Amino acid sequence: MKRLVITGPRQASFDDVDIPDCPPDGLLVRANVTAVSTGTEIRVYRYIPVDEDGEWLHGGVRFPDGPIENGYSMVGEVVEVGSDVEDFQVGDRVFCAGTHKEYAVSPARDTLKLPDEVSDEQGVFLNILGVGQLGLRHGEPNPGENVAIVGLGVIGLSAIAFCSAFGFRTVGIDYSQSRRDVADAMRADLVLDPADDGFTQRVIEFFDGRGADLVLETASVWPAIQTSLEIVRQDGVVVVVARHTDSPTFNLVGHPYMTTRYTLRASLGYRPNELRWNRMNSMKLTTRLIANGSLPVDPMITHEFGWADLPDVYARLDQGDSDILGAVIRWR
């Protein structure tokens, strides 16, 4: 089978490997589509570590000696069911955290059947949408509160979609006009360019002169965190969702930010499985909201490519093509 591998900085290619065996507690899934996580996957494509010593690819995962598989979003068809699995059968259409390849093995406990009302193209973004949902949950906003999203890539747009579904008043912020247009189509109440004159005051005034109750930073650059601190209300919350690999460019606890008495939180990874809103329950909620039309995800899906185009897609994203947002990769 074909699989995408990263073999060095900005080196993406395909190799041929055997189709994996299906374990007793798992499923063998044949890919229909995969999705590109444009932030995480391009960081891996660039070989950027998450630590200063350059050892860690992800939290808890060191850089391997050999090729790196990339991606974490697949919709496909179950072609084999493990001997210990009871809730799935061959032919089921499922979402799993597969990388970019023709076949993936997925633990049954981490695999979700998709309802007919959710298309392959929508369902393949469940993990990515989940990052946006989790960022909101970590911010713990109350019903009706004001939320600003700084950075309108796929994670920021995912948060915009959930803000619409959950009834928050939302401002989407990005330098890119095309991304602001998508956020507008996804029912953001206001979209702004942070380079515009009077930007900060416009956000504060839109939120009744108080600023945002909650700000999600999803841009992965320090100026975005600085913007977040400038628009959050006194005693408000800033949640950092994006991964930051550069050192700070300003003093987060200096003047004037200390006077805001803001709370800063990091959002990374799902809550333990014994809690109510774990990964699987969050994905089930997402599928329900897509199925009933409450979650406006379609505007985020901007491109579809064949699997052989993946190295070129990575190169375009690496070179700053901001028009590619939700990229679906078709395998068959």
Coordinates of C-alpha atoms in Angstrom, one line a residue:
M1 CA 0.0 0.0 0.0
K2 CA 1.0 3.6 -0.5
R3 CA 1.8 5.9 2.5
L4 CA 3.1 9.4 2.8
V5 CA 6.3 9.8 4.7
I6 CA 8.5 12.7 5.8
T7 CA 12.2 11.7 5.5
G8 CA 13.8 15.1 6.3
P9 CA 13.1 18.8 6.4
R10 CA 10.6 19.6 3.6
Q11 CA 11.0 16.1 2.1
A12 CA 7.7 14.4 1.6
S13 CA 7.3 11.3 -0.6
F14 CA 5.5 8.0 -0.8
D15 CA 6.7 4.6 -0.1
D16 CA 5.2 1.1 -0.4
V17 CA 4.6 -1.0 2.7
D18 CA 2.6 -4.1 3.5
I19 CA -1.0 -3.7 4.5
P20 CA -1.0 -4.1 8.3
D21 CA -2.6 -7.0 10.1
C22 CA -5.8 -6.4 12.0
P23 CA -5.3 -6.8 15.8
P24 CA -7.9 -8.6 17.9
D25 CA -9.2 -5.3 19.4
G26 CA -9.0 -3.2 16.3
L27 CA -10.2 -2.6 12.8
L28 CA -8.5 -2.4 9.4
V29 CA -9.8 0.6 7.5
R30 CA -9.4 1.3 3.8
A31 CA -9.1 5.1 3.3
N32 CA -11.7 7.0 1.3
V33 CA -10.3 10.5 2.3
T34 CA -7.8 12.0 4.7
A35 CA -7.6 15.6 5.8
V36 CA -4.6 17.9 6.2
S37 CA -4.0 19.6 9.5
T38 CA -2.3 22.6 8.0
G39 CA -0.6 23.7 11.2
T40 CA 0.7 20.5 12.9
E41 CA 1.5 18.7 9.6
I42 CA 3.5 21.6 8.2
R43 CA 5.5 21.9 11.4
V44 CA 6.4 18.2 11.0
Y45 CA 7.1 18.7 7.3
R46 CA 9.6 21.4 8.3
Y47 CA 11.1 19.1 11.0
I48 CA 10.5 21.8 13.7
P49 CA 10.7 20.2 17.2
V50 CA 8.5 21.2 20.1
D51 CA 11.5 21.6 22.5
E52 CA 14.6 23.7 22.5
D53 CA 16.9 20.7 22.4
G54 CA 15.4 19.5 19.2
E55 CA 14.5 16.0 20.4
W56 CA 10.7 15.9 20.5
L57 CA 8.4 15.7 17.5
H58 CA 5.3 15.9 19.6
G59 CA 4.8 15.9 23.4
G60 CA 5.8 12.4 24.4
V61 CA 7.1 11.4 20.9
R62 CA 10.7 11.7 20.0
F63 CA 12.0 12.2 16.4
P64 CA 12.3 8.7 15.0
D65 CA 15.3 7.4 13.2
G66 CA 13.3 6.5 10.1
P67 CA 10.5 7.9 8.0
I68 CA 7.7 9.8 9.8
E69 CA 4.0 9.2 8.9
N70 CA 2.0 12.4 9.0
G71 CA -1.6 13.3 9.6
Y72 CA -4.3 12.2 12.0
S73 CA -7.7 12.3 10.2
M74 CA -9.2 9.5 8.0
V75 CA -12.6 8.4 6.8
G76 CA -12.8 5.0 5.3
E77 CA -14.5 1.6 5.1
V78 CA -13.9 -1.2 7.5
V79 CA -12.5 -4.1 5.6
E80 CA -11.6 -6.4 8.5
V81 CA -12.8 -6.6 12.1
G82 CA -10.7 -7.9 15.0
S83 CA -11.8 -11.1 16.7
D84 CA -12.6 -9.3 20.0
V85 CA -14.6 -6.5 18.4
E86 CA -18.4 -6.7 18.6
D87 CA -19.7 -3.2 17.6
F88 CA -18.4 -3.0 14.1
Q89 CA -18.8 -5.0 10.9
V90 CA -17.1 -5.1 7.5
G91 CA -18.5 -2.2 5.3
D92 CA -19.0 0.3 8.1
R93 CA -18.0 3.8 7.2
V94 CA -15.9 5.2 10.0
F95 CA -13.7 8.0 11.2
C96 CA -10.3 7.2 12.7
A97 CA -7.0 8.9 13.4
G98 CA -5.2 7.4 10.5
T99 CA -2.3 9.1 8.8
H100 CA -2.1 9.7 5.0
K101 CA -2.1 6.2 3.6
E102 CA -4.3 3.6 1.9
Y103 CA -5.0 1.4 4.9
A104 CA -4.9 2.1 8.6
V105 CA -5.3 0.0 11.8
S106 CA -7.5 1.7 14.4
P107 CA -8.4 0.6 17.9
A108 CA -12.1 -0.1 17.9
R109 CA -12.5 2.1 21.1
D110 CA -11.1 5.1 19.2
T111 CA -13.1 4.6 16.0
L112 CA -16.5 6.3 15.3
K113 CA -19.2 5.1 12.9
L114 CA -20.5 8.0 10.7
P115 CA -24.2 8.6 10.2
D116 CA -25.5 8.9 6.6
E117 CA -26.2 12.6 7.2
V118 CA -22.4 13.3 7.6
S119 CA -20.4 13.2 4.4
D120 CA -16.8 11.9 4.1
E121 CA -15.6 15.4 3.5
Q122 CA -17.3 16.7 6.7
G123 CA -16.5 13.7 8.8
V124 CA -12.8 13.7 8.0
F125 CA -12.4 16.9 10.0
L126 CA -13.7 15.5 13.3
N127 CA -10.3 15.6 15.0
I128 CA -9.5 19.1 13.7
L129 CA -13.0 20.3 14.7
G130 CA -12.4 18.7 18.1
V131 CA -9.4 20.9 18.8
G132 CA -11.5 24.0 18.4
Q133 CA -14.3 22.5 20.5
L134 CA -11.8 21.6 23.2
G135 CA -10.3 25.1 23.2
L136 CA -13.7 26.5 23.9
R137 CA -14.4 24.0 26.7
H138 CA -11.0 24.9 28.4
G139 CA -12.1 28.6 28.3
E140 CA -15.3 27.6 30.2
P141 CA -17.5 30.4 28.7
N142 CA -21.0 30.9 30.1
P143 CA -24.0 30.9 27.7
G144 CA -24.2 34.1 25.7
E145 CA -20.7 35.4 26.4
N146 CA -18.4 37.2 24.0
V147 CA -15.6 35.2 22.3
A148 CA -12.8 36.4 20.0
I149 CA -10.8 34.0 17.8
V150 CA -7.3 35.2 16.8
G151 CA -6.1 33.3 13.8
L152 CA -8.5 31.8 11.2
G153 CA -6.8 28.6 10.0
V154 CA -8.7 25.4 10.3
I155 CA -8.5 25.3 14.1
G156 CA -9.7 28.9 14.5
L157 CA -12.5 28.3 12.0
S158 CA -13.5 25.2 13.9
A159 CA -13.9 27.3 17.0
I160 CA -15.9 29.8 15.0
A161 CA -18.3 27.0 14.0
F162 CA -18.8 25.9 17.5
C163 CA -19.3 29.4 18.7
S164 CA -22.1 29.7 16.2
A165 CA -23.6 26.3 17.3
F166 CA -23.3 27.2 21.0
G167 CA -24.7 30.7 20.8
F168 CA -21.7 32.8 21.6
R169 CA -21.2 36.3 20.1
T170 CA -18.0 36.0 18.1
V171 CA -15.3 38.1 16.4
G172 CA -12.9 36.4 14.0
I173 CA -9.5 38.0 13.5
D174 CA -7.0 37.4 10.7
Y175 CA -4.8 39.3 8.3
S176 CA -6.1 37.2 5.3
Q177 CA -9.1 38.5 3.5
S178 CA -10.0 35.0 2.2
R179 CA -9.9 33.5 5.7
R180 CA -12.1 36.3 7.0
D181 CA -14.5 35.6 4.2
V182 CA -14.7 32.0 5.2
A183 CA -15.2 33.0 8.9
D184 CA -18.0 35.2 7.8
A185 CA -19.6 32.4 5.9
M186 CA -19.3 30.2 9.1
R187 CA -21.5 32.7 10.9
A188 CA -18.9 34.8 12.8
D189 CA -20.7 38.0 14.0
L190 CA -17.8 40.2 13.0
V191 CA -14.5 39.7 11.1
L192 CA -11.6 42.1 11.4
D193 CA -8.1 42.6 10.1
P194 CA -5.7 43.3 13.0
A195 CA -3.8 45.7 10.8
D196 CA -6.7 48.1 10.4
D197 CA -6.6 51.4 12.2
G198 CA -8.6 51.3 15.5
F199 CA -8.8 47.5 15.4
T200 CA -8.5 47.0 19.2
Q201 CA -11.1 49.6 20.0
R202 CA -13.5 48.1 17.4
V203 CA -13.3 44.7 19.2
I204 CA -13.9 46.3 22.6
E205 CA -16.8 48.4 21.4
F206 CA -18.4 45.5 19.6
F207 CA -18.3 43.6 22.9
D208 CA -20.2 46.4 24.7
G209 CA -17.1 48.4 25.6
R210 CA -15.8 45.6 27.8
G211 CA -13.7 43.4 25.6
A212 CA -13.9 39.7 25.0
D213 CA -14.9 37.4 27.9
L214 CA -12.8 34.7 26.2
V215 CA -10.1 34.8 23.5
L216 CA -8.8 31.8 21.7
E217 CA -5.3 32.2 20.2
T218 CA -5.0 29.8 17.2
A219 CA -2.3 31.6 15.1
S220 CA 0.9 30.1 16.5
V221 CA 2.8 33.4 16.6
W222 CA 3.5 35.6 19.6
P223 CA 2.0 38.8 18.2
A224 CA -1.3 36.9 18.2
I225 CA -1.0 36.3 22.0
Q226 CA -0.2 40.0 22.4
T227 CA -3.3 40.9 20.4
S228 CA -5.3 38.5 22.6
L229 CA -4.2 40.2 25.8
E230 CA -5.1 43.6 24.3
I231 CA -8.7 42.7 23.6
V232 CA -9.6 40.5 26.5
R233 CA -11.8 42.1 29.2
Q234 CA -10.6 42.6 32.8
D235 CA -10.7 39.2 34.6
G236 CA -11.2 37.5 31.2
V237 CA -9.7 34.3 29.9
V238 CA -7.1 33.7 27.1
V239 CA -6.7 30.1 25.9
V240 CA -3.6 29.3 23.8
V241 CA -4.6 26.6 21.4
A242 CA -1.8 26.9 18.9
R243 CA 1.6 25.3 19.4
H244 CA 4.4 27.8 19.9
T245 CA 8.0 26.9 19.2
D246 CA 9.6 30.4 19.3
S247 CA 10.5 32.3 22.4
P248 CA 8.3 35.1 23.7
T249 CA 8.7 38.5 22.0
F250 CA 7.1 40.5 24.9
N251 CA 6.5 40.3 28.6
L252 CA 3.2 38.6 29.3
V253 CA 3.1 39.7 32.9
G254 CA 4.4 43.2 32.5
H255 CA 2.6 46.5 32.0
P256 CA -0.2 46.9 30.9
Y257 CA -1.2 43.2 31.0
M258 CA -1.0 42.7 34.7
T259 CA -3.7 45.3 35.3
T260 CA -6.1 43.1 33.3
R261 CA -5.9 40.3 35.8
Y262 CA -6.4 37.9 32.9
T263 CA -6.3 34.1 33.2
L264 CA -4.0 32.3 30.7
R265 CA -4.6 28.7 29.9
A266 CA -3.1 26.1 27.5
S267 CA -5.4 23.7 25.5
L268 CA -3.6 20.6 24.3
G269 CA -5.1 17.1 24.1
Y270 CA -8.3 15.6 25.2
R271 CA -9.5 15.1 28.7
P272 CA -9.1 11.7 30.4
N273 CA -11.6 9.1 29.2
E274 CA -13.5 9.0 32.5
L275 CA -14.6 12.6 32.1
R276 CA -17.8 13.6 30.3
W277 CA -16.4 15.4 27.4
N278 CA -13.6 13.0 26.3
R279 CA -12.5 12.7 22.7
M280 CA -15.2 10.2 21.7
N281 CA -18.1 12.0 23.3
S282 CA -16.9 15.3 21.8
M283 CA -16.8 13.7 18.3
K284 CA -20.3 12.2 18.7
L285 CA -21.6 15.7 19.6
T286 CA -19.9 17.1 16.5
T287 CA -21.5 14.6 14.2
R288 CA -24.9 15.4 15.7
L289 CA -24.4 19.1 15.1
I290 CA -23.2 18.5 11.5
A291 CA -26.1 16.2 10.8
N292 CA -28.8 18.6 12.1
G293 CA -27.2 21.6 10.3
S294 CA -26.2 23.5 13.5
L295 CA -22.4 23.3 12.8
P296 CA -21.5 25.3 9.6
V297 CA -18.4 23.3 8.5
D298 CA -18.8 23.3 4.7
P299 CA -17.3 26.8 4.0
M300 CA -14.1 25.6 5.8
I301 CA -13.6 22.8 3.2
T302 CA -11.9 24.8 0.5
H303 CA -9.8 22.3 -1.5
E304 CA -9.8 18.6 -2.6
F305 CA -6.7 16.9 -4.0
G306 CA -5.7 13.4 -5.1
W307 CA -3.4 11.5 -2.8
A308 CA -0.4 11.9 -5.2
D309 CA -0.7 15.7 -4.8
L310 CA 0.1 15.7 -1.1
P311 CA 3.8 16.6 -1.4
D312 CA 2.8 19.6 -3.6
V313 CA 0.1 20.6 -1.1
Y314 CA 2.7 20.6 1.7
A315 CA 5.1 22.7 -0.4
R316 CA 2.3 25.3 -1.1
L317 CA 1.4 25.5 2.6
D318 CA 5.1 25.8 3.5
Q319 CA 5.4 28.7 1.1
G320 CA 2.5 30.5 2.7
D321 CA -0.5 29.7 0.6
S322 CA -3.2 31.0 3.0
D323 CA -6.1 30.2 0.7
I324 CA -5.8 26.4 1.4
L325 CA -7.8 25.9 4.6
G326 CA -9.7 22.6 4.8
A327 CA -7.8 20.3 2.4
V328 CA -9.4 16.9 1.7
I329 CA -7.1 14.2 0.2
R330 CA -9.0 11.6 -1.8
W331 CA -7.6 8.0 -1.9
R332 CA -10.4 6.4 -4.0

